[in-house]
PDB file of C-alpha atoms in Angstrom:
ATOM      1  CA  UNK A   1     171.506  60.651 170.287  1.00  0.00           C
ATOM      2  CA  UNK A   2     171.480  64.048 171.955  1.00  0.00           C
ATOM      3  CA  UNK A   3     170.838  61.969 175.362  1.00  0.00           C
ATOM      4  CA  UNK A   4     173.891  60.127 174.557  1.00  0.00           C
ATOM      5  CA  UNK A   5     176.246  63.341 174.393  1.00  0.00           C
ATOM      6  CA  UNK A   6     174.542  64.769 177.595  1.00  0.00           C
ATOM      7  CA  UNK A   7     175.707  61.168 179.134  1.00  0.00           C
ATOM      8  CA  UNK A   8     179.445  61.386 177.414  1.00  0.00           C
ATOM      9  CA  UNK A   9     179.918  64.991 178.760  1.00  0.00           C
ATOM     10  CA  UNK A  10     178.715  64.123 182.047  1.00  0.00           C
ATOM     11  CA  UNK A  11     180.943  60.865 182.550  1.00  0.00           C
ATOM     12  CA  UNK A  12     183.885  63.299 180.925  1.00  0.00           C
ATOM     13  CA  UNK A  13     183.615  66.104 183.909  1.00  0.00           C
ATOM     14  CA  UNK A  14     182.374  63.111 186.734  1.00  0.00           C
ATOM     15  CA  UNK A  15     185.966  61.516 185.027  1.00  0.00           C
ATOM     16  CA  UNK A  16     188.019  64.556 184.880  1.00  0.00           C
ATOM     17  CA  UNK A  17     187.193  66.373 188.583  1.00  0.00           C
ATOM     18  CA  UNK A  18     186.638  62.781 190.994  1.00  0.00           C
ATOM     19  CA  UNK A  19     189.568  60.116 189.483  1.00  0.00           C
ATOM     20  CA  UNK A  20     192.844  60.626 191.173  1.00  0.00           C
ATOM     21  CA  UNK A  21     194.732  59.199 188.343  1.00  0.00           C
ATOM     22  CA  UNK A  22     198.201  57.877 189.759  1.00  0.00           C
ATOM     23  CA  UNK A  23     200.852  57.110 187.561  1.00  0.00           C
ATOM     24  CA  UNK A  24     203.684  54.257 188.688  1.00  0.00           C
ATOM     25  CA  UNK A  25     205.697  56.071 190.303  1.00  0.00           C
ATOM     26  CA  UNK A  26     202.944  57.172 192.482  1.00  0.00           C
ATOM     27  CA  UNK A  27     203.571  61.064 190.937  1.00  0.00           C
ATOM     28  CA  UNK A  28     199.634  62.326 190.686  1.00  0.00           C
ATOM     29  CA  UNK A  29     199.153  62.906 187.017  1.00  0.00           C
ATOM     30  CA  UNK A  30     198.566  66.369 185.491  1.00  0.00           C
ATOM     31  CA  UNK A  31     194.944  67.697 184.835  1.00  0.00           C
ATOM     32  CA  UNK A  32     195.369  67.660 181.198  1.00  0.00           C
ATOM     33  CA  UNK A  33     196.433  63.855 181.190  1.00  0.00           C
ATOM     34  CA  UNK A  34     193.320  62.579 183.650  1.00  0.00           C
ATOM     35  CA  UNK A  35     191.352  64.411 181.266  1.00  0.00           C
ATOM     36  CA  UNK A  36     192.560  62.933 178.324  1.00  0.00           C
ATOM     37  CA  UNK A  37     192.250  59.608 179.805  1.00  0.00           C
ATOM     38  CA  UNK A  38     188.757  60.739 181.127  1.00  0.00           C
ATOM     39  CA  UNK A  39     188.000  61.335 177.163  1.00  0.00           C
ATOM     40  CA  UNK A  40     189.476  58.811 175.685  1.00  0.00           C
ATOM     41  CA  UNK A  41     187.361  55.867 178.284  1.00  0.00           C
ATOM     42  CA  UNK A  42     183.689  57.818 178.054  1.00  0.00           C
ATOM     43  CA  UNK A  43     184.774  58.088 173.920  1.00  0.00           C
ATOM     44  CA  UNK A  44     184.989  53.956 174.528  1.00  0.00           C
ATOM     45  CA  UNK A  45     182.072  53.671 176.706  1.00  0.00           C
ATOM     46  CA  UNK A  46     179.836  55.761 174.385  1.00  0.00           C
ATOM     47  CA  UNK A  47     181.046  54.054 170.879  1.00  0.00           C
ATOM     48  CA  UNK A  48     179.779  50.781 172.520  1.00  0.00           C
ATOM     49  CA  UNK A  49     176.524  51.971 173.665  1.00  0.00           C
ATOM     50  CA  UNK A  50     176.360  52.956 169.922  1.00  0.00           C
ATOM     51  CA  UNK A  51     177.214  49.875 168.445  1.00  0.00           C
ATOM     52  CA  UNK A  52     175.073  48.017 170.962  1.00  0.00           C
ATOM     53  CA  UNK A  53     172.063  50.170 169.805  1.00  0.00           C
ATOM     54  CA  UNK A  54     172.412  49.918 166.523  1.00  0.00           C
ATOM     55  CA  UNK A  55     172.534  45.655 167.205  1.00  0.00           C
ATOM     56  CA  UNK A  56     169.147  46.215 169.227  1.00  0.00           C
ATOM     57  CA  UNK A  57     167.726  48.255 166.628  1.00  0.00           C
ATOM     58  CA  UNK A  58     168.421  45.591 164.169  1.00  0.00           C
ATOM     59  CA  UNK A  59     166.773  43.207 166.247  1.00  0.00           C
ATOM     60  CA  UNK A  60     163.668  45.237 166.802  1.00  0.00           C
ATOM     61  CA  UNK A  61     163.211  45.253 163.092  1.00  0.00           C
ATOM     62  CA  UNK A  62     163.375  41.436 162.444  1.00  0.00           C
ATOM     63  CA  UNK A  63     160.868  40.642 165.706  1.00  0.00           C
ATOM     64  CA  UNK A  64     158.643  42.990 163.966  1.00  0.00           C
ATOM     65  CA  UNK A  65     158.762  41.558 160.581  1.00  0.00           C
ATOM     66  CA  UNK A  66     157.916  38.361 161.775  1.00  0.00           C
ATOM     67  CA  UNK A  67     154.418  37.596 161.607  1.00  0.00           C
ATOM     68  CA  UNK A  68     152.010  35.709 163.816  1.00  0.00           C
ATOM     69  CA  UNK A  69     152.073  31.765 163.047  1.00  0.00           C
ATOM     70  CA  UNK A  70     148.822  30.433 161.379  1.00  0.00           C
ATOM     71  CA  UNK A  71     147.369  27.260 162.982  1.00  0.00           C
ATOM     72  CA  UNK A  72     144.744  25.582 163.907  1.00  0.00           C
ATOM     73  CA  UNK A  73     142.818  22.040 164.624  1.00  0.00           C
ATOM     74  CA  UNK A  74     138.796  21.847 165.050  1.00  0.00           C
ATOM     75  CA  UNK A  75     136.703  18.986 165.506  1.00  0.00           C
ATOM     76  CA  UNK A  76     133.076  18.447 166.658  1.00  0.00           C
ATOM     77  CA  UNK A  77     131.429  18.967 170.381  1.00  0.00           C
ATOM     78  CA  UNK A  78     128.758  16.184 169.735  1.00  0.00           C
ATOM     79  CA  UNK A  79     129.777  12.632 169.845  1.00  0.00           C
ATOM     80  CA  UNK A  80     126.880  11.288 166.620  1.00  0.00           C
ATOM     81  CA  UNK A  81     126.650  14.233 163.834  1.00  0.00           C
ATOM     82  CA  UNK A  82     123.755  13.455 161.685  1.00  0.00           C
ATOM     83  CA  UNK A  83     121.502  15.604 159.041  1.00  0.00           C
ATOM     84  CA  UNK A  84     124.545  16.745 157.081  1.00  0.00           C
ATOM     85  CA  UNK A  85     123.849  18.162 153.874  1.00  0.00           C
ATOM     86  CA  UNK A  86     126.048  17.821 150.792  1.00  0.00           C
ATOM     87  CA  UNK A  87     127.654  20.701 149.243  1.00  0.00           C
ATOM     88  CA  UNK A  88     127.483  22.806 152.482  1.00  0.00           C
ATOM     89  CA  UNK A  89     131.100  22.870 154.803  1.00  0.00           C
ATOM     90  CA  UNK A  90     130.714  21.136 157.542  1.00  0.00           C
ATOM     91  CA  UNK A  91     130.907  23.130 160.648  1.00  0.00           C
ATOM     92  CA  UNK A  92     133.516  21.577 163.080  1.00  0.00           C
ATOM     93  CA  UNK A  93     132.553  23.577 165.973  1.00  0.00           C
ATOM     94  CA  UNK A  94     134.926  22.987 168.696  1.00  0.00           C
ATOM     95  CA  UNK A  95     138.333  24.606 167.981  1.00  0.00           C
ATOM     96  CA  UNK A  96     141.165  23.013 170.301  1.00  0.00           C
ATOM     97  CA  UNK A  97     143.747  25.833 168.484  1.00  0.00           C
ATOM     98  CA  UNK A  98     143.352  28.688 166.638  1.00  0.00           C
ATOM     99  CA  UNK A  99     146.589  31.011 166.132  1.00  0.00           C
ATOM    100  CA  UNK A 100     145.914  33.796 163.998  1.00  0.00           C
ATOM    101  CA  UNK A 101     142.010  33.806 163.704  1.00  0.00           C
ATOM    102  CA  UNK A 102     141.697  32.071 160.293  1.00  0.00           C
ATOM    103  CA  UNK A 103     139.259  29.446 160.874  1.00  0.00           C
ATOM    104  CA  UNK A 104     135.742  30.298 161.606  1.00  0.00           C
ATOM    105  CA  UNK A 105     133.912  27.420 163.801  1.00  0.00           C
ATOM    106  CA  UNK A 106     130.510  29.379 163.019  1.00  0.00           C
ATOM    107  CA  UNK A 107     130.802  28.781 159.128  1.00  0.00           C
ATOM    108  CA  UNK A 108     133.204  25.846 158.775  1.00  0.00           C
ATOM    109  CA  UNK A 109     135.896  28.124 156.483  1.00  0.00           C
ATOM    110  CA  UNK A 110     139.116  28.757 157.104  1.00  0.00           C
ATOM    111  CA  UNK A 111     140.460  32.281 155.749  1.00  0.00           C
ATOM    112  CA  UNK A 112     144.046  33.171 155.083  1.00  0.00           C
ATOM    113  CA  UNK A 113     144.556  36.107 156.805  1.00  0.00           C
ATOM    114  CA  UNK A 114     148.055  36.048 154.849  1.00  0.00           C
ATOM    115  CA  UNK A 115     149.289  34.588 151.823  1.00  0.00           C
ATOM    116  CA  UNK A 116     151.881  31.612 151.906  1.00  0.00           C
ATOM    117  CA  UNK A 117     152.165  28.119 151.314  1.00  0.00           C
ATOM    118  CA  UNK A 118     149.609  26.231 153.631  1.00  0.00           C
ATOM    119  CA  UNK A 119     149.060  22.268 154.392  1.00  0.00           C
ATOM    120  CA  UNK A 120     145.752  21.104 155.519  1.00  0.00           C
ATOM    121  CA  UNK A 121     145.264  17.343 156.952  1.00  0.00           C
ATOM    122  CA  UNK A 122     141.072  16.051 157.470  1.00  0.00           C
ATOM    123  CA  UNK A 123     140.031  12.952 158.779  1.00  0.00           C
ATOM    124  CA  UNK A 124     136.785  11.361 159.326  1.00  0.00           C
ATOM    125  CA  UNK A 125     135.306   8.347 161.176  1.00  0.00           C
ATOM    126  CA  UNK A 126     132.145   6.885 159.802  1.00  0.00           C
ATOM    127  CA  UNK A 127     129.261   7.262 162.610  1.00  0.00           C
ATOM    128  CA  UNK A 128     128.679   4.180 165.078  1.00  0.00           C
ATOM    129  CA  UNK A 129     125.400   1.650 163.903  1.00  0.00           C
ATOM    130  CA  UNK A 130     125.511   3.662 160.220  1.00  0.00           C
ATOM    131  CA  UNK A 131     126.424   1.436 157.541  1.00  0.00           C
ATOM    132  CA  UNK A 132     126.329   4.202 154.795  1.00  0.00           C
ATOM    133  CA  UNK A 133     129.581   4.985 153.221  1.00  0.00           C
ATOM    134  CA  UNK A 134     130.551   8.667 154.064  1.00  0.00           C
ATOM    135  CA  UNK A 135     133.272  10.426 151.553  1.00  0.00           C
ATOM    136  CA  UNK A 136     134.570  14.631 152.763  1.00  0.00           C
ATOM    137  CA  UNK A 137     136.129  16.462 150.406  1.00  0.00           C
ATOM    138  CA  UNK A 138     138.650  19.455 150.614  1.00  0.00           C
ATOM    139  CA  UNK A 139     138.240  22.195 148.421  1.00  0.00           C
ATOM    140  CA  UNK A 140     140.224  25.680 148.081  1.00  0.00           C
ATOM    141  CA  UNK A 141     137.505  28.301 147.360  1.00  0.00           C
ATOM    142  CA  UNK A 142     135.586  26.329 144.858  1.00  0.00           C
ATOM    143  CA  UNK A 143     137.970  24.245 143.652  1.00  0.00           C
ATOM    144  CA  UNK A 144     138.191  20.371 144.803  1.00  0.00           C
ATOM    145  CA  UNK A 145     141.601  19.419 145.966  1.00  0.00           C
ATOM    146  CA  UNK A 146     141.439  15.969 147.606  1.00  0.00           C
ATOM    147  CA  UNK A 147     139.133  13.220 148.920  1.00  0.00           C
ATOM    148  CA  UNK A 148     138.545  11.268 152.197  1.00  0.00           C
ATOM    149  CA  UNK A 149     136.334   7.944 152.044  1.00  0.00           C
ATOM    150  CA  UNK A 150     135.093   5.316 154.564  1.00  0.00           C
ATOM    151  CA  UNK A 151     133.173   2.866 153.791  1.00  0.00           C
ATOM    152  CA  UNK A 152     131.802  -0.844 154.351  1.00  0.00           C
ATOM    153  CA  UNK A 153     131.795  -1.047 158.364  1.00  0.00           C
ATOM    154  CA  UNK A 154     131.279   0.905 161.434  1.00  0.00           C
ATOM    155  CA  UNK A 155     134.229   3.148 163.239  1.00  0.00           C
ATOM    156  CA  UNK A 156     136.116   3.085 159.427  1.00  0.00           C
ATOM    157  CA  UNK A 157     137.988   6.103 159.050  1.00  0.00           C
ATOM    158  CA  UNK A 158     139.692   7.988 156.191  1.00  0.00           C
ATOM    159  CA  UNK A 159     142.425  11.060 155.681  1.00  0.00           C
ATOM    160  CA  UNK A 160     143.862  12.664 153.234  1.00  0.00           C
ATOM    161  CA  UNK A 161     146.538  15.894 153.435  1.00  0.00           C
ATOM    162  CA  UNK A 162     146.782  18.670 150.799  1.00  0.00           C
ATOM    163  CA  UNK A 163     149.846  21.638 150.317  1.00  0.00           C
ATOM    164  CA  UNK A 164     148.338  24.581 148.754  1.00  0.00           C
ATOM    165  CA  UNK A 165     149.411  28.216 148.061  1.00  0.00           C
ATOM    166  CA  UNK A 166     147.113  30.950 149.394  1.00  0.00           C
ATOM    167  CA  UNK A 167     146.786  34.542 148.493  1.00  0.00           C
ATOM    168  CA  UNK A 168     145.305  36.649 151.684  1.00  0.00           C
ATOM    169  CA  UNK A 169     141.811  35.915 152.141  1.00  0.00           C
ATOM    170  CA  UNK A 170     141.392  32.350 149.653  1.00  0.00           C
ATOM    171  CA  UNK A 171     139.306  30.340 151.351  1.00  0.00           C
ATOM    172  CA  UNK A 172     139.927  26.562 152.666  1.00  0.00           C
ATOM    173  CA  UNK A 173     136.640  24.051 153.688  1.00  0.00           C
ATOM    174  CA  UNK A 174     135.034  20.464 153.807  1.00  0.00           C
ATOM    175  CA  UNK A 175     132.183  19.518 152.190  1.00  0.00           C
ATOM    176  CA  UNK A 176     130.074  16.439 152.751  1.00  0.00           C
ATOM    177  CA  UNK A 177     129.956  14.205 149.144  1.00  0.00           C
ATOM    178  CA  UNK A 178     128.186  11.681 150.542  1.00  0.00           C
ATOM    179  CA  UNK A 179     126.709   9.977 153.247  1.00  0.00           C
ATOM    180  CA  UNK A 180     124.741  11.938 156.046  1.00  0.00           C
ATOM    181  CA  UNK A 181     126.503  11.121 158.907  1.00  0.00           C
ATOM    182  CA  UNK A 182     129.982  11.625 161.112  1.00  0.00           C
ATOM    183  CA  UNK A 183     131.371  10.355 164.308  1.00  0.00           C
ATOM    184  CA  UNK A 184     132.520  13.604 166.000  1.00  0.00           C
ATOM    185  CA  UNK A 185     134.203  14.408 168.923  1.00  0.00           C
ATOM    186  CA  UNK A 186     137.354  14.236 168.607  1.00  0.00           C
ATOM    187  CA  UNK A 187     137.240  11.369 165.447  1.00  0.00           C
ATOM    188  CA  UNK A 188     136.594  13.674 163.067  1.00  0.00           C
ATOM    189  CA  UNK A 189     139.394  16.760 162.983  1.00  0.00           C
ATOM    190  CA  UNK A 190     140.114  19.301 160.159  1.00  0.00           C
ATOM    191  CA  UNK A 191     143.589  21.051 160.726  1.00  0.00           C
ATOM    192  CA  UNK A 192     145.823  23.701 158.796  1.00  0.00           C
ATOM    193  CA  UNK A 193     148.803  25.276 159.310  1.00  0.00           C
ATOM    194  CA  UNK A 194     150.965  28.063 157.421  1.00  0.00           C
ATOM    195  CA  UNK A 195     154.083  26.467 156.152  1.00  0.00           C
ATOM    196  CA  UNK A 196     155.911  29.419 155.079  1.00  0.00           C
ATOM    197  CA  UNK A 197     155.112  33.024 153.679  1.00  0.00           C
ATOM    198  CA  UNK A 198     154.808  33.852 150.072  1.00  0.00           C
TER     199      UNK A 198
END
């Protein structure tokens, strides 16, 4: 503000001393009225700047309450993923997107960095020339949420979609219930995304 006053006291003199104020008549108007006209446009100019920082201001304050969005889709660099273990998470180790840091391709778990309703979408193709049925399951922490099956043939897949709330730093991951093998690549995804905040 005091940066402002040096500014309205130095358009004020600029004002008063260089603007040959002419009235209709073409009569050159007294010193006092230049400088009250002087006054009365920096007053204008400077009210203005005011309001217009105040608006910024404002602004600045809702960009920085917004916080980062919470994304992301991972699926698996190998094309035939075999050996899996039930009860582990499966490990989807290629991330194609991964906007604010919350899944972990090292440990298969996804961590919400901030709490807020959340939807999470898997889906799995059974592994070419495997014939055993392969079912994935979603769970928050260590609760089961939801189920994806396929079964009977080769290249079968299956999805399923859950909506969960999440407190910062629940936990979100698939686990293999049976069956031993996926077809990976890009066949077999696991995806979140943060919805809205709390």
């Amino acid at each position: 503000m005091a940066l402002g006053r040096i500014v309205h006291i130095l358009l004020t003199f600029a004002l008063v001393n260089s603007v040959s104020a002419v009235d209709p008549f073409g009569e050159q108007l007294k010193r006092e009225d230049r400088c009250t006209l002087g006054t009365a446009f920096v007053d204008t100019v400077y009210r203005r700047m005011d309001e217009l920082t105040k608006r910024l201001d404002a602004q600045q304050v809702q960009i920085e309450g917004r916080e980062q969005p919470v994304a992301f889709t991972a699926t698996f660099a190998a094309p035939d993923i075999q050996n899996l273990y039930t009860g582990e998470p499966l490990k989807f180790n290629r991330v194609l997107f991964n906007s604010g840091s919350g899944y972990n391709y090292k440990t298969g778990i996804f961590t919400a960095p901030s709490a807020g309703t959340y939807v999470f979408y898997l889906h799995i193709m059974k592994n070419l020339g495997h014939n055993d049925d392969v079912e994935v399951d979603l769970y928050k922490d260590t609760q089961l949420l939801v189920r994806a099956g396929a079964c009977c043939s080769e290249h079968i897949s299956g999805a399923n979609m859950a909506t969960v709330h999440l407190e910062e730093g629940q936990t979100m991951h698939l686990r293999l219930s049976r069956g031993s093998k996926l077809w990976g690549f890009l066949h077999s995804t696991f995806s979140g995304f943060k919805l809205s905040p709390n």
